[in-house]
């Protein structure tokens, strides 16, 4: 009986550890994706403002 409880406790702990690792890796992936979105948006804004400024200068 005691052995079964110990095995069950070990399984619960290992599942929690696996869930914790998965959560941390997901957060890291989301942060990396957010970085690329941020970079893309700012690149688009810079390019758009260059086009607008160029059109105004040549018009």
mmCIF file of N, CA and C in Angstrom:
data_model
loop_
_atom_site.group_PDB
_atom_site.id
_atom_site.type_symbol
_atom_site.label_atom_id
_atom_site.label_comp_id
_atom_site.label_asym_id
_atom_site.label_seq_id
_atom_site.Cartn_x
_atom_site.Cartn_y
_atom_site.Cartn_z
ATOM 1 N N UNK A 1 0.824 -1.191 0.000
ATOM 2 C CA UNK A 1 0.000 0.000 0.000
ATOM 3 C C UNK A 1 0.866 1.251 0.000
ATOM 4 N N UNK A 2 1.862 1.235 0.885
ATOM 5 C CA UNK A 2 2.763 2.387 0.982
ATOM 6 C C UNK A 2 3.587 2.548 -0.300
ATOM 7 N N UNK A 3 3.978 1.438 -0.886
ATOM 8 C CA UNK A 3 4.742 1.489 -2.132
ATOM 9 C C UNK A 3 3.902 2.081 -3.255
ATOM 10 N N UNK A 4 2.642 1.706 -3.322
ATOM 11 C CA UNK A 4 1.745 2.251 -4.347
ATOM 12 C C UNK A 4 1.562 3.749 -4.199
ATOM 13 N N UNK A 5 1.464 4.223 -2.960
ATOM 14 C CA UNK A 5 1.325 5.661 -2.710
ATOM 15 C C UNK A 5 2.594 6.402 -3.108
ATOM 16 N N UNK A 6 3.755 5.808 -2.835
ATOM 17 C CA UNK A 6 5.029 6.437 -3.200
ATOM 18 C C UNK A 6 5.174 6.521 -4.720
ATOM 19 N N UNK A 7 4.782 5.464 -5.402
ATOM 20 C CA UNK A 7 4.859 5.461 -6.869
ATOM 21 C C UNK A 7 3.899 6.507 -7.438
ATOM 22 N N UNK A 8 2.713 6.592 -6.885
ATOM 23 C CA UNK A 8 1.732 7.573 -7.339
ATOM 24 C C UNK A 8 2.237 8.996 -7.128
ATOM 25 N N UNK A 9 2.839 9.245 -5.976
ATOM 26 C CA UNK A 9 3.405 10.561 -5.684
ATOM 27 C C UNK A 9 4.533 10.902 -6.658
ATOM 28 N N UNK A 10 5.360 9.924 -6.971
ATOM 29 C CA UNK A 10 6.459 10.150 -7.918
ATOM 30 C C UNK A 10 5.916 10.488 -9.303
ATOM 31 N N UNK A 11 4.849 9.827 -9.725
ATOM 32 C CA UNK A 11 4.243 10.114 -11.027
ATOM 33 C C UNK A 11 3.679 11.536 -11.064
ATOM 34 N N UNK A 12 3.012 11.928 -9.986
ATOM 35 C CA UNK A 12 2.443 13.280 -9.915
ATOM 36 C C UNK A 12 3.557 14.317 -10.000
ATOM 37 N N UNK A 13 4.632 14.096 -9.268
ATOM 38 C CA UNK A 13 5.751 15.044 -9.294
ATOM 39 C C UNK A 13 6.392 15.113 -10.671
ATOM 40 N N UNK A 14 6.537 13.987 -11.330
ATOM 41 C CA UNK A 14 7.160 14.002 -12.659
ATOM 42 C C UNK A 14 6.247 14.695 -13.671
ATOM 43 N N UNK A 15 4.940 14.503 -13.552
ATOM 44 C CA UNK A 15 4.006 15.206 -14.445
ATOM 45 C C UNK A 15 4.052 16.709 -14.213
ATOM 46 N N UNK A 16 4.137 17.107 -12.958
ATOM 47 C CA UNK A 16 4.233 18.543 -12.645
ATOM 48 C C UNK A 16 5.520 19.136 -13.200
ATOM 49 N N UNK A 17 6.611 18.402 -13.073
ATOM 50 C CA UNK A 17 7.891 18.882 -13.599
ATOM 51 C C UNK A 17 7.834 19.000 -15.125
ATOM 52 N N UNK A 18 7.206 18.028 -15.775
ATOM 53 C CA UNK A 18 7.080 18.083 -17.230
ATOM 54 C C UNK A 18 6.187 19.245 -17.659
ATOM 55 N N UNK A 19 5.112 19.473 -16.940
ATOM 56 C CA UNK A 19 4.218 20.587 -17.253
ATOM 57 C C UNK A 19 4.932 21.922 -17.046
ATOM 58 N N UNK A 20 5.723 22.011 -16.001
ATOM 59 C CA UNK A 20 6.479 23.235 -15.722
ATOM 60 C C UNK A 20 7.488 23.502 -16.837
ATOM 61 N N UNK A 21 8.185 22.474 -17.286
ATOM 62 C CA UNK A 21 9.160 22.630 -18.374
ATOM 63 C C UNK A 21 8.468 23.042 -19.669
ATOM 64 N N UNK A 22 7.317 22.455 -19.948
ATOM 65 C CA UNK A 22 6.569 22.808 -21.150
ATOM 66 C C UNK A 22 6.109 24.255 -21.099
ATOM 67 N N UNK A 23 5.663 24.693 -19.944
ATOM 68 C CA UNK A 23 5.213 26.074 -19.783
ATOM 69 C C UNK A 23 6.361 27.048 -20.007
ATOM 70 N N UNK A 24 7.524 26.750 -19.456
ATOM 71 C CA UNK A 24 8.677 27.636 -19.633
ATOM 72 C C UNK A 24 9.118 27.686 -21.091
ATOM 73 N N UNK A 25 9.111 26.565 -21.782
ATOM 74 C CA UNK A 25 9.527 26.566 -23.184
ATOM 75 C C UNK A 25 8.499 27.311 -24.039
ATOM 76 N N UNK A 26 7.225 27.197 -23.696
ATOM 77 C CA UNK A 26 6.189 27.921 -24.441
ATOM 78 C C UNK A 26 6.350 29.422 -24.256
ATOM 79 N N UNK A 27 6.626 29.853 -23.026
ATOM 80 C CA UNK A 27 6.835 31.277 -22.760
ATOM 81 C C UNK A 27 8.040 31.803 -23.526
ATOM 82 N N UNK A 28 9.084 31.010 -23.602
ATOM 83 C CA UNK A 28 10.284 31.431 -24.343
ATOM 84 C C UNK A 28 9.978 31.550 -25.832
ATOM 85 N N UNK A 29 9.220 30.597 -26.383
ATOM 86 C CA UNK A 29 8.858 30.667 -27.809
ATOM 87 C C UNK A 29 7.983 31.879 -28.088
ATOM 88 N N UNK A 30 7.026 32.150 -27.204
ATOM 89 C CA UNK A 30 6.146 33.298 -27.397
ATOM 90 C C UNK A 30 6.930 34.603 -27.326
ATOM 91 N N UNK A 31 7.869 34.694 -26.410
ATOM 92 C CA UNK A 31 8.686 35.904 -26.300
ATOM 93 C C UNK A 31 9.515 36.093 -27.560
ATOM 94 N N UNK A 32 10.066 35.018 -28.096
ATOM 95 C CA UNK A 32 10.863 35.097 -29.321
ATOM 96 C C UNK A 32 9.991 35.518 -30.501
ATOM 97 N N UNK A 33 8.795 34.958 -30.594
ATOM 98 C CA UNK A 33 7.864 35.328 -31.668
ATOM 99 C C UNK A 33 7.456 36.786 -31.536
ATOM 100 N N UNK A 34 7.193 37.224 -30.319
ATOM 101 C CA UNK A 34 6.818 38.619 -30.081
ATOM 102 C C UNK A 34 7.946 39.556 -30.499
ATOM 103 N N UNK A 35 9.186 39.148 -30.271
ATOM 104 C CA UNK A 35 10.336 39.944 -30.699
ATOM 105 C C UNK A 35 10.327 40.127 -32.211
ATOM 106 N N UNK A 36 10.087 39.043 -32.954
ATOM 107 C CA UNK A 36 10.081 39.138 -34.417
ATOM 108 C C UNK A 36 8.904 39.981 -34.920
ATOM 109 N N UNK A 37 7.770 39.870 -34.283
ATOM 110 C CA UNK A 37 6.620 40.702 -34.665
ATOM 111 C C UNK A 37 6.965 42.169 -34.434
ATOM 112 N N UNK A 38 7.556 42.466 -33.309
ATOM 113 C CA UNK A 38 7.945 43.838 -32.980
ATOM 114 C C UNK A 38 8.926 44.380 -34.015
ATOM 115 N N UNK A 39 9.923 43.574 -34.371
ATOM 116 C CA UNK A 39 10.902 43.997 -35.366
ATOM 117 C C UNK A 39 10.246 44.232 -36.726
ATOM 118 N N UNK A 40 9.338 43.367 -37.121
ATOM 119 C CA UNK A 40 8.668 43.501 -38.413
ATOM 120 C C UNK A 40 7.797 44.747 -38.466
ATOM 121 N N UNK A 41 7.082 45.005 -37.395
ATOM 122 C CA UNK A 41 6.215 46.181 -37.351
ATOM 123 C C UNK A 41 7.044 47.454 -37.458
ATOM 124 N N UNK A 42 8.135 47.516 -36.733
ATOM 125 C CA UNK A 42 8.951 48.722 -36.787
ATOM 126 C C UNK A 42 9.647 48.876 -38.135
ATOM 127 N N UNK A 43 10.020 47.780 -38.738
ATOM 128 C CA UNK A 43 10.598 47.845 -40.081
ATOM 129 C C UNK A 43 9.568 48.370 -41.077
ATOM 130 N N UNK A 44 8.331 47.890 -40.969
ATOM 131 C CA UNK A 44 7.258 48.363 -41.849
ATOM 132 C C UNK A 44 7.009 49.858 -41.640
ATOM 133 N N UNK A 45 6.945 50.282 -40.397
ATOM 134 C CA UNK A 45 6.686 51.697 -40.106
ATOM 135 C C UNK A 45 7.809 52.564 -40.654
ATOM 136 N N UNK A 46 9.056 52.142 -40.478
ATOM 137 C CA UNK A 46 10.188 52.906 -41.008
ATOM 138 C C UNK A 46 10.130 52.995 -42.528
ATOM 139 N N UNK A 47 9.832 51.885 -43.182
ATOM 140 C CA UNK A 47 9.747 51.880 -44.646
ATOM 141 C C UNK A 47 8.594 52.749 -45.126
ATOM 142 N N UNK A 48 7.461 52.659 -44.451
ATOM 143 C CA UNK A 48 6.290 53.448 -44.828
ATOM 144 C C UNK A 48 6.589 54.946 -44.687
ATOM 145 N N UNK A 49 7.230 55.318 -43.593
ATOM 146 C CA UNK A 49 7.541 56.739 -43.414
ATOM 147 C C UNK A 49 8.571 57.208 -44.442
ATOM 148 N N UNK A 50 9.497 56.330 -44.852
ATOM 149 C CA UNK A 50 10.431 56.699 -45.926
ATOM 150 C C UNK A 50 9.696 56.941 -47.224
ATOM 151 N N UNK A 51 8.725 56.101 -47.547
ATOM 152 C CA UNK A 51 7.958 56.263 -48.783
ATOM 153 C C UNK A 51 7.166 57.561 -48.735
ATOM 154 N N UNK A 52 6.510 57.823 -47.635
ATOM 155 C CA UNK A 52 5.717 59.058 -47.491
ATOM 156 C C UNK A 52 6.621 60.287 -47.620
ATOM 157 N N UNK A 53 7.753 60.254 -46.930
ATOM 158 C CA UNK A 53 8.668 61.402 -46.983
ATOM 159 C C UNK A 53 9.256 61.585 -48.377
ATOM 160 N N UNK A 54 9.516 60.510 -49.079
ATOM 161 C CA UNK A 54 10.045 60.591 -50.439
ATOM 162 C C UNK A 54 8.992 61.162 -51.386
ATOM 163 N N UNK A 55 7.751 60.724 -51.247
ATOM 164 C CA UNK A 55 6.676 61.242 -52.099
ATOM 165 C C UNK A 55 6.463 62.717 -51.866
ATOM 166 N N UNK A 56 6.509 63.154 -50.637
ATOM 167 C CA UNK A 56 6.305 64.567 -50.325
ATOM 168 C C UNK A 56 7.460 65.405 -50.878
ATOM 169 N N UNK A 57 8.667 64.869 -50.864
ATOM 170 C CA UNK A 57 9.825 65.604 -51.329
ATOM 171 C C UNK A 57 9.829 65.735 -52.844
ATOM 172 N N UNK A 58 9.298 64.731 -53.545
ATOM 173 C CA UNK A 58 9.316 64.767 -55.015
ATOM 174 C C UNK A 58 8.053 65.359 -55.611
ATOM 175 N N UNK A 59 7.014 65.564 -54.823
ATOM 176 C CA UNK A 59 5.748 66.058 -55.359
ATOM 177 C C UNK A 59 5.752 67.518 -55.624
#
